[in-house]
PDB file of C-alpha atoms in Angstrom:
ATOM      1  CA  UNK G   1      37.241  48.463 116.958  1.00 71.00           C
ATOM      2  CA  UNK G   2      39.140  45.420 118.487  1.00 83.00           C
ATOM      3  CA  UNK G   3      39.055  47.685 121.300  1.00 90.00           C
ATOM      4  CA  UNK G   4      35.527  48.548 121.846  1.00 87.00           C
ATOM      5  CA  UNK G   5      34.479  45.083 121.194  1.00 87.00           C
ATOM      6  CA  UNK G   6      36.771  43.978 124.323  1.00 90.00           C
ATOM      7  CA  UNK G   7      35.171  46.456 126.276  1.00 93.00           C
ATOM      8  CA  UNK G   8      31.811  45.588 125.302  1.00 93.00           C
ATOM      9  CA  UNK G   9      32.532  41.669 126.113  1.00 93.00           C
ATOM     10  CA  UNK G  10      33.743  42.131 129.288  1.00 96.00           C
ATOM     11  CA  UNK G  11      30.455  44.367 129.823  1.00 97.00           C
ATOM     12  CA  UNK G  12      28.465  41.471 128.714  1.00 97.00           C
ATOM     13  CA  UNK G  13      30.209  38.956 131.144  1.00 97.00           C
ATOM     14  CA  UNK G  14      29.408  41.423 133.949  1.00 97.00           C
ATOM     15  CA  UNK G  15      26.371  41.170 133.269  1.00 97.00           C
ATOM     16  CA  UNK G  16      25.686  37.737 133.508  1.00 98.00           C
ATOM     17  CA  UNK G  17      28.014  36.983 136.493  1.00 98.00           C
ATOM     18  CA  UNK G  18      25.323  40.079 137.999  1.00 97.00           C
ATOM     19  CA  UNK G  19      22.548  37.513 136.403  1.00 98.00           C
ATOM     20  CA  UNK G  20      23.888  34.514 138.514  1.00 97.00           C
ATOM     21  CA  UNK G  21      24.465  36.736 141.437  1.00 97.00           C
ATOM     22  CA  UNK G  22      20.905  37.130 141.741  1.00 97.00           C
ATOM     23  CA  UNK G  23      19.857  33.423 141.304  1.00 97.00           C
ATOM     24  CA  UNK G  24      21.395  32.556 144.105  1.00 97.00           C
ATOM     25  CA  UNK G  25      18.680  34.455 146.087  1.00 97.00           C
ATOM     26  CA  UNK G  26      17.281  31.382 145.944  1.00 96.00           C
ATOM     27  CA  UNK G  27      19.629  29.649 148.346  1.00 96.00           C
ATOM     28  CA  UNK G  28      21.377  33.151 149.932  1.00 96.00           C
ATOM     29  CA  UNK G  29      19.131  34.852 152.772  1.00 96.00           C
ATOM     30  CA  UNK G  30      19.534  38.450 153.032  1.00 96.00           C
ATOM     31  CA  UNK G  31      20.654  38.262 156.711  1.00 95.00           C
ATOM     32  CA  UNK G  32      23.609  36.474 155.146  1.00 96.00           C
ATOM     33  CA  UNK G  33      24.271  38.617 152.057  1.00 95.00           C
ATOM     34  CA  UNK G  34      21.282  41.052 151.322  1.00 93.00           C
ATOM     35  CA  UNK G  35      23.504  42.155 147.718  1.00 94.00           C
ATOM     36  CA  UNK G  36      21.974  39.525 145.963  1.00 95.00           C
ATOM     37  CA  UNK G  37      18.142  40.602 146.759  1.00 95.00           C
ATOM     38  CA  UNK G  38      19.564  44.550 145.258  1.00 92.00           C
ATOM     39  CA  UNK G  39      20.457  42.646 141.686  1.00 94.00           C
ATOM     40  CA  UNK G  40      16.897  41.327 141.887  1.00 95.00           C
ATOM     41  CA  UNK G  41      15.776  45.349 141.791  1.00 92.00           C
ATOM     42  CA  UNK G  42      17.705  45.613 138.370  1.00 92.00           C
ATOM     43  CA  UNK G  43      17.017  43.033 136.912  1.00 95.00           C
ATOM     44  CA  UNK G  44      14.693  44.298 133.668  1.00 94.00           C
ATOM     45  CA  UNK G  45      18.018  46.491 133.257  1.00 94.00           C
ATOM     46  CA  UNK G  46      20.634  43.901 132.892  1.00 96.00           C
ATOM     47  CA  UNK G  47      18.061  41.624 131.011  1.00 97.00           C
ATOM     48  CA  UNK G  48      17.778  44.112 129.055  1.00 96.00           C
ATOM     49  CA  UNK G  49      21.557  45.115 128.195  1.00 97.00           C
ATOM     50  CA  UNK G  50      22.420  41.290 128.342  1.00 97.00           C
ATOM     51  CA  UNK G  51      19.995  40.838 125.451  1.00 97.00           C
ATOM     52  CA  UNK G  52      20.831  43.305 123.372  1.00 96.00           C
ATOM     53  CA  UNK G  53      24.801  42.321 123.563  1.00 96.00           C
ATOM     54  CA  UNK G  54      23.713  39.228 122.850  1.00 96.00           C
ATOM     55  CA  UNK G  55      22.246  40.727 119.464  1.00 95.00           C
ATOM     56  CA  UNK G  56      25.511  42.814 118.815  1.00 94.00           C
ATOM     57  CA  UNK G  57      27.616  39.588 119.050  1.00 92.00           C
ATOM     58  CA  UNK G  58      25.081  37.916 115.972  1.00 93.00           C
ATOM     59  CA  UNK G  59      25.024  40.912 113.927  1.00 90.00           C
ATOM     60  CA  UNK G  60      28.345  40.799 114.702  1.00 87.00           C
ATOM     61  CA  UNK G  61      28.947  37.250 113.251  1.00 86.00           C
ATOM     62  CA  UNK G  62      31.117  36.404 116.459  1.00 83.00           C
ATOM     63  CA  UNK G  63      30.714  32.782 117.457  1.00 88.00           C
ATOM     64  CA  UNK G  64      30.844  34.040 121.298  1.00 90.00           C
ATOM     65  CA  UNK G  65      26.940  35.021 120.201  1.00 91.00           C
ATOM     66  CA  UNK G  66      26.150  31.028 120.536  1.00 94.00           C
ATOM     67  CA  UNK G  67      27.949  30.855 123.976  1.00 95.00           C
ATOM     68  CA  UNK G  68      25.713  33.576 125.431  1.00 95.00           C
ATOM     69  CA  UNK G  69      22.670  32.468 123.539  1.00 95.00           C
ATOM     70  CA  UNK G  70      23.248  29.505 125.318  1.00 96.00           C
ATOM     71  CA  UNK G  71      23.836  30.923 128.843  1.00 96.00           C
ATOM     72  CA  UNK G  72      20.831  32.888 128.750  1.00 96.00           C
ATOM     73  CA  UNK G  73      18.803  30.274 128.782  1.00 96.00           C
ATOM     74  CA  UNK G  74      19.792  30.580 132.622  1.00 97.00           C
ATOM     75  CA  UNK G  75      17.471  33.740 132.789  1.00 97.00           C
ATOM     76  CA  UNK G  76      14.500  32.179 130.617  1.00 96.00           C
ATOM     77  CA  UNK G  77      11.957  31.128 133.808  1.00 96.00           C
ATOM     78  CA  UNK G  78      13.495  34.473 135.488  1.00 96.00           C
ATOM     79  CA  UNK G  79      12.300  36.908 132.257  1.00 96.00           C
ATOM     80  CA  UNK G  80       8.494  35.477 132.212  1.00 96.00           C
ATOM     81  CA  UNK G  81       8.366  36.252 135.796  1.00 96.00           C
ATOM     82  CA  UNK G  82       8.351  39.800 134.546  1.00 95.00           C
ATOM     83  CA  UNK G  83       6.720  39.712 130.851  1.00 95.00           C
ATOM     84  CA  UNK G  84       4.695  36.472 129.445  1.00 94.00           C
ATOM     85  CA  UNK G  85       2.009  34.715 126.931  1.00 89.00           C
ATOM     86  CA  UNK G  86       0.356  31.929 127.914  1.00 84.00           C
ATOM     87  CA  UNK G  87      -2.033  30.439 126.162  1.00 77.00           C
ATOM     88  CA  UNK G  88      -5.682  31.434 127.587  1.00 70.00           C
ATOM     89  CA  UNK G  89      -7.522  28.572 128.427  1.00 78.00           C
ATOM     90  CA  UNK G  90     -11.016  27.521 127.778  1.00 81.00           C
ATOM     91  CA  UNK G  91     -12.030  25.523 131.049  1.00 86.00           C
ATOM     92  CA  UNK G  92     -14.951  27.702 133.078  1.00 90.00           C
ATOM     93  CA  UNK G  93     -13.724  29.469 136.749  1.00 93.00           C
ATOM     94  CA  UNK G  94     -14.710  28.332 139.810  1.00 94.00           C
ATOM     95  CA  UNK G  95     -14.504  31.265 141.682  1.00 96.00           C
ATOM     96  CA  UNK G  96     -12.202  34.546 140.708  1.00 97.00           C
ATOM     97  CA  UNK G  97     -10.164  37.043 143.067  1.00 98.00           C
ATOM     98  CA  UNK G  98      -8.719  40.093 143.292  1.00 98.00           C
ATOM     99  CA  UNK G  99      -5.704  41.548 144.875  1.00 98.00           C
ATOM    100  CA  UNK G 100      -5.629  44.948 145.233  1.00 97.00           C
ATOM    101  CA  UNK G 101      -3.223  47.804 147.221  1.00 95.00           C
ATOM    102  CA  UNK G 102      -6.065  49.943 147.941  1.00 93.00           C
ATOM    103  CA  UNK G 103      -3.862  53.011 149.195  1.00 91.00           C
ATOM    104  CA  UNK G 104      -5.998  53.633 152.084  1.00 88.00           C
ATOM    105  CA  UNK G 105      -8.468  55.014 149.618  1.00 87.00           C
ATOM    106  CA  UNK G 106      -6.564  57.939 148.660  1.00 86.00           C
ATOM    107  CA  UNK G 107      -7.620  57.457 144.877  1.00 90.00           C
ATOM    108  CA  UNK G 108     -11.449  57.803 146.443  1.00 90.00           C
ATOM    109  CA  UNK G 109     -13.111  54.906 148.356  1.00 90.00           C
ATOM    110  CA  UNK G 110     -16.107  55.154 146.116  1.00 93.00           C
ATOM    111  CA  UNK G 111     -14.124  54.608 142.779  1.00 94.00           C
ATOM    112  CA  UNK G 112     -12.644  51.441 144.523  1.00 94.00           C
ATOM    113  CA  UNK G 113     -16.320  49.928 144.838  1.00 94.00           C
ATOM    114  CA  UNK G 114     -17.451  50.899 141.903  1.00 95.00           C
ATOM    115  CA  UNK G 115     -14.407  49.100 140.429  1.00 96.00           C
ATOM    116  CA  UNK G 116     -14.499  46.010 142.312  1.00 96.00           C
ATOM    117  CA  UNK G 117     -18.610  46.005 142.449  1.00 96.00           C
ATOM    118  CA  UNK G 118     -18.149  45.280 138.761  1.00 96.00           C
ATOM    119  CA  UNK G 119     -15.859  42.681 138.632  1.00 96.00           C
ATOM    120  CA  UNK G 120     -18.158  40.114 140.318  1.00 95.00           C
ATOM    121  CA  UNK G 121     -15.504  38.646 142.414  1.00 97.00           C
ATOM    122  CA  UNK G 122     -16.231  36.441 145.076  1.00 97.00           C
ATOM    123  CA  UNK G 123     -12.776  36.752 147.002  1.00 97.00           C
ATOM    124  CA  UNK G 124     -11.039  40.348 147.563  1.00 97.00           C
ATOM    125  CA  UNK G 125      -7.819  40.613 148.792  1.00 96.00           C
ATOM    126  CA  UNK G 126      -7.140  44.003 150.183  1.00 95.00           C
ATOM    127  CA  UNK G 127      -3.809  45.722 150.884  1.00 95.00           C
ATOM    128  CA  UNK G 128      -3.835  49.049 153.146  1.00 91.00           C
ATOM    129  CA  UNK G 129      -7.550  49.484 152.798  1.00 85.00           C
ATOM    130  CA  UNK G 130      -7.473  52.040 155.294  1.00 77.00           C
ATOM    131  CA  UNK G 131      -9.480  50.416 158.631  1.00 67.00           C
ATOM    132  CA  UNK G 132     -10.910  53.238 159.426  1.00 67.00           C
ATOM    133  CA  UNK G 133     -12.822  53.193 155.704  1.00 71.00           C
ATOM    134  CA  UNK G 134     -16.127  51.456 154.890  1.00 79.00           C
ATOM    135  CA  UNK G 135     -16.129  49.521 151.640  1.00 84.00           C
ATOM    136  CA  UNK G 136     -19.557  48.775 150.277  1.00 86.00           C
ATOM    137  CA  UNK G 137     -18.476  45.593 148.541  1.00 90.00           C
ATOM    138  CA  UNK G 138     -21.944  44.031 146.977  1.00 92.00           C
ATOM    139  CA  UNK G 139     -22.734  40.346 148.123  1.00 92.00           C
ATOM    140  CA  UNK G 140     -19.320  40.144 150.078  1.00 92.00           C
ATOM    141  CA  UNK G 141     -18.608  40.389 153.844  1.00 88.00           C
ATOM    142  CA  UNK G 142     -15.755  41.258 155.164  1.00 85.00           C
ATOM    143  CA  UNK G 143     -13.788  39.479 157.925  1.00 77.00           C
ATOM    144  CA  UNK G 144     -11.240  41.631 159.308  1.00 65.00           C
ATOM    145  CA  UNK G 145     -10.879  45.383 160.393  1.00 59.00           C
ATOM    146  CA  UNK G 146      -7.056  45.640 160.573  1.00 69.00           C
ATOM    147  CA  UNK G 147      -5.743  49.561 158.912  1.00 69.00           C
ATOM    148  CA  UNK G 148      -3.440  46.727 156.376  1.00 86.00           C
ATOM    149  CA  UNK G 149      -4.721  43.833 155.118  1.00 92.00           C
ATOM    150  CA  UNK G 150      -8.742  42.899 155.252  1.00 91.00           C
ATOM    151  CA  UNK G 151     -10.321  39.563 153.031  1.00 93.00           C
ATOM    152  CA  UNK G 152     -13.796  40.230 151.769  1.00 94.00           C
ATOM    153  CA  UNK G 153     -15.555  36.734 150.324  1.00 95.00           C
ATOM    154  CA  UNK G 154     -18.902  36.314 148.767  1.00 95.00           C
ATOM    155  CA  UNK G 155     -18.330  32.161 150.191  1.00 95.00           C
ATOM    156  CA  UNK G 156     -18.825  31.144 153.658  1.00 94.00           C
ATOM    157  CA  UNK G 157     -15.457  31.884 156.101  1.00 92.00           C
ATOM    158  CA  UNK G 158     -14.459  29.292 158.136  1.00 92.00           C
ATOM    159  CA  UNK G 159     -11.903  29.968 160.434  1.00 91.00           C
ATOM    160  CA  UNK G 160      -9.362  32.950 160.450  1.00 89.00           C
ATOM    161  CA  UNK G 161      -5.884  33.825 161.925  1.00 89.00           C
ATOM    162  CA  UNK G 162      -3.469  36.639 162.118  1.00 89.00           C
ATOM    163  CA  UNK G 163      -0.098  35.925 161.294  1.00 90.00           C
ATOM    164  CA  UNK G 164       2.348  38.720 161.059  1.00 88.00           C
ATOM    165  CA  UNK G 165       2.098  42.061 162.381  1.00 80.00           C
ATOM    166  CA  UNK G 166       4.275  45.105 161.600  1.00 70.00           C
ATOM    167  CA  UNK G 167       7.287  44.948 162.769  1.00 67.00           C
ATOM    168  CA  UNK G 168       7.643  48.600 163.247  1.00 60.00           C
ATOM    169  CA  UNK G 169       4.049  48.955 165.026  1.00 62.00           C
ATOM    170  CA  UNK G 170       2.714  46.147 166.584  1.00 57.00           C
ATOM    171  CA  UNK G 171      -0.526  47.139 166.192  1.00 56.00           C
ATOM    172  CA  UNK G 172      -0.522  46.643 162.546  1.00 73.00           C
ATOM    173  CA  UNK G 173      -1.561  43.366 160.781  1.00 73.00           C
ATOM    174  CA  UNK G 174       0.413  42.278 158.027  1.00 89.00           C
ATOM    175  CA  UNK G 175      -0.840  38.582 156.778  1.00 92.00           C
ATOM    176  CA  UNK G 176      -3.895  36.945 157.530  1.00 93.00           C
ATOM    177  CA  UNK G 177      -5.328  33.690 156.740  1.00 94.00           C
ATOM    178  CA  UNK G 178      -8.809  32.770 155.923  1.00 95.00           C
ATOM    179  CA  UNK G 179     -10.394  29.081 155.309  1.00 96.00           C
ATOM    180  CA  UNK G 180     -13.053  29.489 152.593  1.00 96.00           C
ATOM    181  CA  UNK G 181     -15.467  26.901 151.719  1.00 96.00           C
ATOM    182  CA  UNK G 182     -16.349  27.213 147.991  1.00 95.00           C
ATOM    183  CA  UNK G 183     -18.534  25.080 146.181  1.00 90.00           C
ATOM    184  CA  UNK G 184     -18.290  22.395 149.665  1.00 92.00           C
ATOM    185  CA  UNK G 185     -13.772  22.153 149.194  1.00 94.00           C
ATOM    186  CA  UNK G 186     -12.187  24.778 151.669  1.00 96.00           C
ATOM    187  CA  UNK G 187      -9.113  27.083 150.825  1.00 97.00           C
ATOM    188  CA  UNK G 188      -6.885  28.674 152.084  1.00 97.00           C
ATOM    189  CA  UNK G 189      -6.143  32.467 151.458  1.00 97.00           C
ATOM    190  CA  UNK G 190      -3.701  34.018 153.190  1.00 97.00           C
ATOM    191  CA  UNK G 191      -3.391  38.352 151.962  1.00 96.00           C
ATOM    192  CA  UNK G 192       0.089  39.763 152.752  1.00 95.00           C
ATOM    193  CA  UNK G 193       2.201  42.984 153.346  1.00 94.00           C
ATOM    194  CA  UNK G 194       5.490  42.553 154.138  1.00 94.00           C
ATOM    195  CA  UNK G 195       7.124  45.548 155.813  1.00 91.00           C
ATOM    196  CA  UNK G 196       6.988  48.558 153.331  1.00 87.00           C
ATOM    197  CA  UNK G 197      10.326  50.581 152.147  1.00 78.00           C
ATOM    198  CA  UNK G 198       8.213  53.977 153.099  1.00 69.00           C
ATOM    199  CA  UNK G 199       9.996  55.595 150.139  1.00 57.00           C
ATOM    200  CA  UNK G 200       9.027  58.563 148.843  1.00 56.00           C
ATOM    201  CA  UNK G 201       9.434  59.800 145.398  1.00 52.00           C
ATOM    202  CA  UNK G 202      11.756  62.526 146.262  1.00 52.00           C
ATOM    203  CA  UNK G 203      13.594  59.686 147.695  1.00 49.00           C
ATOM    204  CA  UNK G 204      14.038  58.009 144.879  1.00 50.00           C
ATOM    205  CA  UNK G 205      14.578  60.919 142.184  1.00 56.00           C
ATOM    206  CA  UNK G 206      18.040  61.665 141.158  1.00 52.00           C
ATOM    207  CA  UNK G 207      18.495  65.192 140.105  1.00 54.00           C
ATOM    208  CA  UNK G 208      22.064  64.929 137.744  1.00 54.00           C
ATOM    209  CA  UNK G 209      23.436  66.437 140.753  1.00 56.00           C
ATOM    210  CA  UNK G 210      26.934  63.735 141.427  1.00 60.00           C
ATOM    211  CA  UNK G 211      26.723  64.339 145.794  1.00 64.00           C
ATOM    212  CA  UNK G 212      22.939  64.358 145.761  1.00 58.00           C
ATOM    213  CA  UNK G 213      22.229  61.872 143.649  1.00 56.00           C
ATOM    214  CA  UNK G 214      25.175  59.552 145.558  1.00 65.00           C
ATOM    215  CA  UNK G 215      24.002  60.588 149.135  1.00 66.00           C
ATOM    216  CA  UNK G 216      20.458  59.132 148.161  1.00 60.00           C
ATOM    217  CA  UNK G 217      21.944  55.810 146.348  1.00 69.00           C
ATOM    218  CA  UNK G 218      23.408  55.341 149.941  1.00 73.00           C
ATOM    219  CA  UNK G 219      20.081  56.307 151.335  1.00 72.00           C
ATOM    220  CA  UNK G 220      18.382  54.163 149.429  1.00 74.00           C
ATOM    221  CA  UNK G 221      20.402  51.325 150.308  1.00 79.00           C
ATOM    222  CA  UNK G 222      20.651  51.741 153.775  1.00 79.00           C
ATOM    223  CA  UNK G 223      16.522  51.809 153.808  1.00 81.00           C
ATOM    224  CA  UNK G 224      16.865  48.702 151.197  1.00 88.00           C
ATOM    225  CA  UNK G 225      18.856  46.305 153.366  1.00 91.00           C
ATOM    226  CA  UNK G 226      17.059  46.379 156.658  1.00 91.00           C
ATOM    227  CA  UNK G 227      13.594  45.816 155.391  1.00 92.00           C
ATOM    228  CA  UNK G 228      15.292  42.518 153.274  1.00 94.00           C
ATOM    229  CA  UNK G 229      16.429  41.118 156.921  1.00 94.00           C
ATOM    230  CA  UNK G 230      12.597  41.940 158.430  1.00 93.00           C
ATOM    231  CA  UNK G 231      11.378  40.028 154.889  1.00 95.00           C
ATOM    232  CA  UNK G 232      13.446  36.957 155.620  1.00 96.00           C
ATOM    233  CA  UNK G 233      11.288  36.786 159.562  1.00 94.00           C
ATOM    234  CA  UNK G 234       8.016  37.184 157.956  1.00 95.00           C
ATOM    235  CA  UNK G 235       8.093  34.983 154.441  1.00 96.00           C
ATOM    236  CA  UNK G 236       9.487  32.188 157.554  1.00 96.00           C
ATOM    237  CA  UNK G 237       6.354  32.527 159.572  1.00 95.00           C
ATOM    238  CA  UNK G 238       3.947  32.880 156.028  1.00 96.00           C
ATOM    239  CA  UNK G 239       6.232  29.211 154.875  1.00 97.00           C
ATOM    240  CA  UNK G 240       5.553  28.048 158.196  1.00 96.00           C
ATOM    241  CA  UNK G 241       1.469  28.587 157.803  1.00 95.00           C
ATOM    242  CA  UNK G 242       1.614  27.489 153.568  1.00 97.00           C
ATOM    243  CA  UNK G 243       3.310  24.290 154.623  1.00 96.00           C
ATOM    244  CA  UNK G 244       1.196  23.197 157.536  1.00 95.00           C
ATOM    245  CA  UNK G 245      -2.888  24.089 155.899  1.00 96.00           C
ATOM    246  CA  UNK G 246      -4.522  21.039 155.883  1.00 96.00           C
ATOM    247  CA  UNK G 247      -6.321  22.763 152.556  1.00 97.00           C
ATOM    248  CA  UNK G 248      -5.536  24.013 149.298  1.00 97.00           C
ATOM    249  CA  UNK G 249      -3.811  27.289 149.279  1.00 97.00           C
ATOM    250  CA  UNK G 250      -3.916  30.840 147.388  1.00 98.00           C
ATOM    251  CA  UNK G 251      -1.357  33.022 148.258  1.00 98.00           C
ATOM    252  CA  UNK G 252      -1.559  37.039 147.412  1.00 98.00           C
ATOM    253  CA  UNK G 253      -0.396  39.979 148.003  1.00 97.00           C
ATOM    254  CA  UNK G 254       1.647  43.575 148.280  1.00 96.00           C
ATOM    255  CA  UNK G 255       4.933  41.292 148.745  1.00 97.00           C
ATOM    256  CA  UNK G 256       6.947  44.302 148.475  1.00 95.00           C
ATOM    257  CA  UNK G 257       9.862  42.615 146.092  1.00 95.00           C
ATOM    258  CA  UNK G 258      10.232  42.003 142.783  1.00 96.00           C
ATOM    259  CA  UNK G 259      10.757  38.485 140.986  1.00 96.00           C
ATOM    260  CA  UNK G 260      13.563  36.968 141.597  1.00 96.00           C
ATOM    261  CA  UNK G 261      13.900  38.050 144.952  1.00 97.00           C
ATOM    262  CA  UNK G 262      14.702  35.980 148.069  1.00 97.00           C
ATOM    263  CA  UNK G 263      11.117  36.639 148.958  1.00 97.00           C
ATOM    264  CA  UNK G 264       9.439  35.858 145.525  1.00 98.00           C
ATOM    265  CA  UNK G 265      12.129  32.199 145.806  1.00 97.00           C
ATOM    266  CA  UNK G 266      11.035  31.140 149.271  1.00 97.00           C
ATOM    267  CA  UNK G 267       7.637  32.634 149.093  1.00 98.00           C
ATOM    268  CA  UNK G 268       7.140  30.183 145.609  1.00 97.00           C
ATOM    269  CA  UNK G 269       8.518  27.483 147.008  1.00 96.00           C
ATOM    270  CA  UNK G 270       5.618  24.553 146.519  1.00 95.00           C
ATOM    271  CA  UNK G 271       3.102  27.172 144.712  1.00 97.00           C
ATOM    272  CA  UNK G 272       3.112  28.337 141.265  1.00 97.00           C
ATOM    273  CA  UNK G 273       3.108  31.739 139.949  1.00 98.00           C
ATOM    274  CA  UNK G 274      -0.475  32.783 138.079  1.00 97.00           C
ATOM    275  CA  UNK G 275       1.198  35.112 136.414  1.00 97.00           C
ATOM    276  CA  UNK G 276       3.642  32.505 135.060  1.00 96.00           C
ATOM    277  CA  UNK G 277       0.617  29.633 134.947  1.00 95.00           C
ATOM    278  CA  UNK G 278      -2.113  32.147 132.724  1.00 95.00           C
ATOM    279  CA  UNK G 279      -0.701  35.778 132.500  1.00 95.00           C
ATOM    280  CA  UNK G 280       0.048  37.154 128.944  1.00 93.00           C
ATOM    281  CA  UNK G 281       1.996  40.843 128.379  1.00 93.00           C
ATOM    282  CA  UNK G 282       4.011  42.621 131.242  1.00 93.00           C
ATOM    283  CA  UNK G 283       2.655  41.539 134.954  1.00 95.00           C
ATOM    284  CA  UNK G 284       4.319  45.158 136.700  1.00 94.00           C
ATOM    285  CA  UNK G 285       1.469  46.671 138.765  1.00 95.00           C
ATOM    286  CA  UNK G 286       2.978  49.555 141.107  1.00 92.00           C
ATOM    287  CA  UNK G 287       2.900  52.437 138.777  1.00 88.00           C
ATOM    288  CA  UNK G 288       4.004  55.317 140.933  1.00 80.00           C
ATOM    289  CA  UNK G 289       7.991  55.545 139.947  1.00 77.00           C
ATOM    290  CA  UNK G 290       8.954  55.145 135.601  1.00 73.00           C
ATOM    291  CA  UNK G 291      10.207  51.843 136.188  1.00 78.00           C
ATOM    292  CA  UNK G 292       8.811  48.519 135.940  1.00 80.00           C
ATOM    293  CA  UNK G 293       8.080  47.356 139.189  1.00 91.00           C
ATOM    294  CA  UNK G 294       6.264  44.067 139.893  1.00 96.00           C
ATOM    295  CA  UNK G 295       5.392  44.043 143.403  1.00 96.00           C
ATOM    296  CA  UNK G 296       1.882  41.918 143.950  1.00 97.00           C
ATOM    297  CA  UNK G 297       1.492  38.309 143.143  1.00 98.00           C
ATOM    298  CA  UNK G 298      -1.050  35.940 143.150  1.00 98.00           C
ATOM    299  CA  UNK G 299       0.140  31.917 144.008  1.00 98.00           C
ATOM    300  CA  UNK G 300      -1.366  28.994 144.132  1.00 98.00           C
ATOM    301  CA  UNK G 301      -1.112  25.184 144.967  1.00 97.00           C
ATOM    302  CA  UNK G 302      -0.723  22.901 141.999  1.00 94.00           C
ATOM    303  CA  UNK G 303      -4.189  21.826 143.246  1.00 94.00           C
ATOM    304  CA  UNK G 304      -5.759  24.878 141.922  1.00 96.00           C
ATOM    305  CA  UNK G 305      -5.295  25.636 138.705  1.00 95.00           C
ATOM    306  CA  UNK G 306      -5.293  29.445 137.353  1.00 96.00           C
ATOM    307  CA  UNK G 307      -7.406  30.088 134.380  1.00 96.00           C
ATOM    308  CA  UNK G 308      -6.783  33.833 133.992  1.00 95.00           C
ATOM    309  CA  UNK G 309      -4.288  36.107 135.344  1.00 96.00           C
ATOM    310  CA  UNK G 310      -4.698  39.899 134.229  1.00 95.00           C
ATOM    311  CA  UNK G 311      -2.962  43.141 135.598  1.00 96.00           C
ATOM    312  CA  UNK G 312      -5.965  45.853 134.646  1.00 96.00           C
ATOM    313  CA  UNK G 313      -4.262  49.058 134.318  1.00 94.00           C
ATOM    314  CA  UNK G 314      -7.050  50.352 132.591  1.00 93.00           C
ATOM    315  CA  UNK G 315      -7.703  52.369 135.944  1.00 94.00           C
ATOM    316  CA  UNK G 316      -5.845  54.359 138.116  1.00 93.00           C
ATOM    317  CA  UNK G 317      -7.540  54.221 141.747  1.00 94.00           C
ATOM    318  CA  UNK G 318      -4.381  53.611 143.770  1.00 95.00           C
ATOM    319  CA  UNK G 319      -0.534  53.559 142.718  1.00 92.00           C
ATOM    320  CA  UNK G 320      -1.011  49.738 142.073  1.00 95.00           C
ATOM    321  CA  UNK G 321      -3.135  48.153 139.586  1.00 96.00           C
ATOM    322  CA  UNK G 322      -5.759  45.765 140.782  1.00 97.00           C
ATOM    323  CA  UNK G 323      -4.347  42.098 139.725  1.00 98.00           C
ATOM    324  CA  UNK G 324      -7.378  39.454 138.772  1.00 98.00           C
ATOM    325  CA  UNK G 325      -7.544  35.673 138.673  1.00 97.00           C
ATOM    326  CA  UNK G 326     -10.031  33.072 137.671  1.00 97.00           C
ATOM    327  CA  UNK G 327      -8.959  29.668 138.664  1.00 97.00           C
ATOM    328  CA  UNK G 328     -10.620  26.357 138.667  1.00 95.00           C
ATOM    329  CA  UNK G 329     -10.318  23.509 141.825  1.00 92.00           C
ATOM    330  CA  UNK G 330      -9.465  20.276 141.039  1.00 81.00           C
ATOM    331  CA  UNK G 331     -12.204  17.573 142.095  1.00 60.00           C
TER     332      UNK G 331
END
């Protein structure tokens, strides 16, 4: 039994060190050391293992349980970015937004239209909406016809600007900023779709064949690392737009990055995660793989109060779930 406990202790320490490495994404960019960003992808499994081993030490009446409990506090904020239980706010919101990767309407444009029209949102930010699709959204005016991102608004659009074009295809716009007048106060909405990894299911599904699975894992890493570095450049452009904005900012979209990644930390800088502030339950928003993945977000300036946040899992009109949030403007 002592040998088993020694092995578990070494495993627990190893998981702790990997989780600490993940936290270094706040400081180390992918172009310097991209492997920390890989650790963020495995956070749900790492933290689950950490918690289970801590529980094991508690029931084993080992003093080390208190040490691991104390050290586990380092990962509290990292955990609530995935699973959170905030109390609801009773205040009346000033506006409601939907951020949604529409998968170019492959699940049916009419299904997307029906869902969004039923929500009565004031601002809709779509990613991968498909430039050729003609969405009829009641009371909402579209400002952009790019194939990747589009913004629909019930309010007056004051100004708009393209921010990021695709690294592989410079004809596609992957981030836009739109200034919208909401009840006499202008807010800047930045709709983003960071460079995708372009994975197919068969590329990430392991078959139990050691040689083939090893080759698949190598190919996954080869595809991830270059995109992490592209993201760093895109994040820099978007961060500049947020920092220089004369207005409060809503930053939303498909980040193609999980919580605790380099992208998450640096896009969140100076903003607040609406899910952490007003969401409950799981934040997982991508359901095409049997793996908890949150890559869709809504961030807001601290002068904009999140009232509610919901990942709507009642519909499957894309490989992403729609993200819906309401906000109140500080006067």
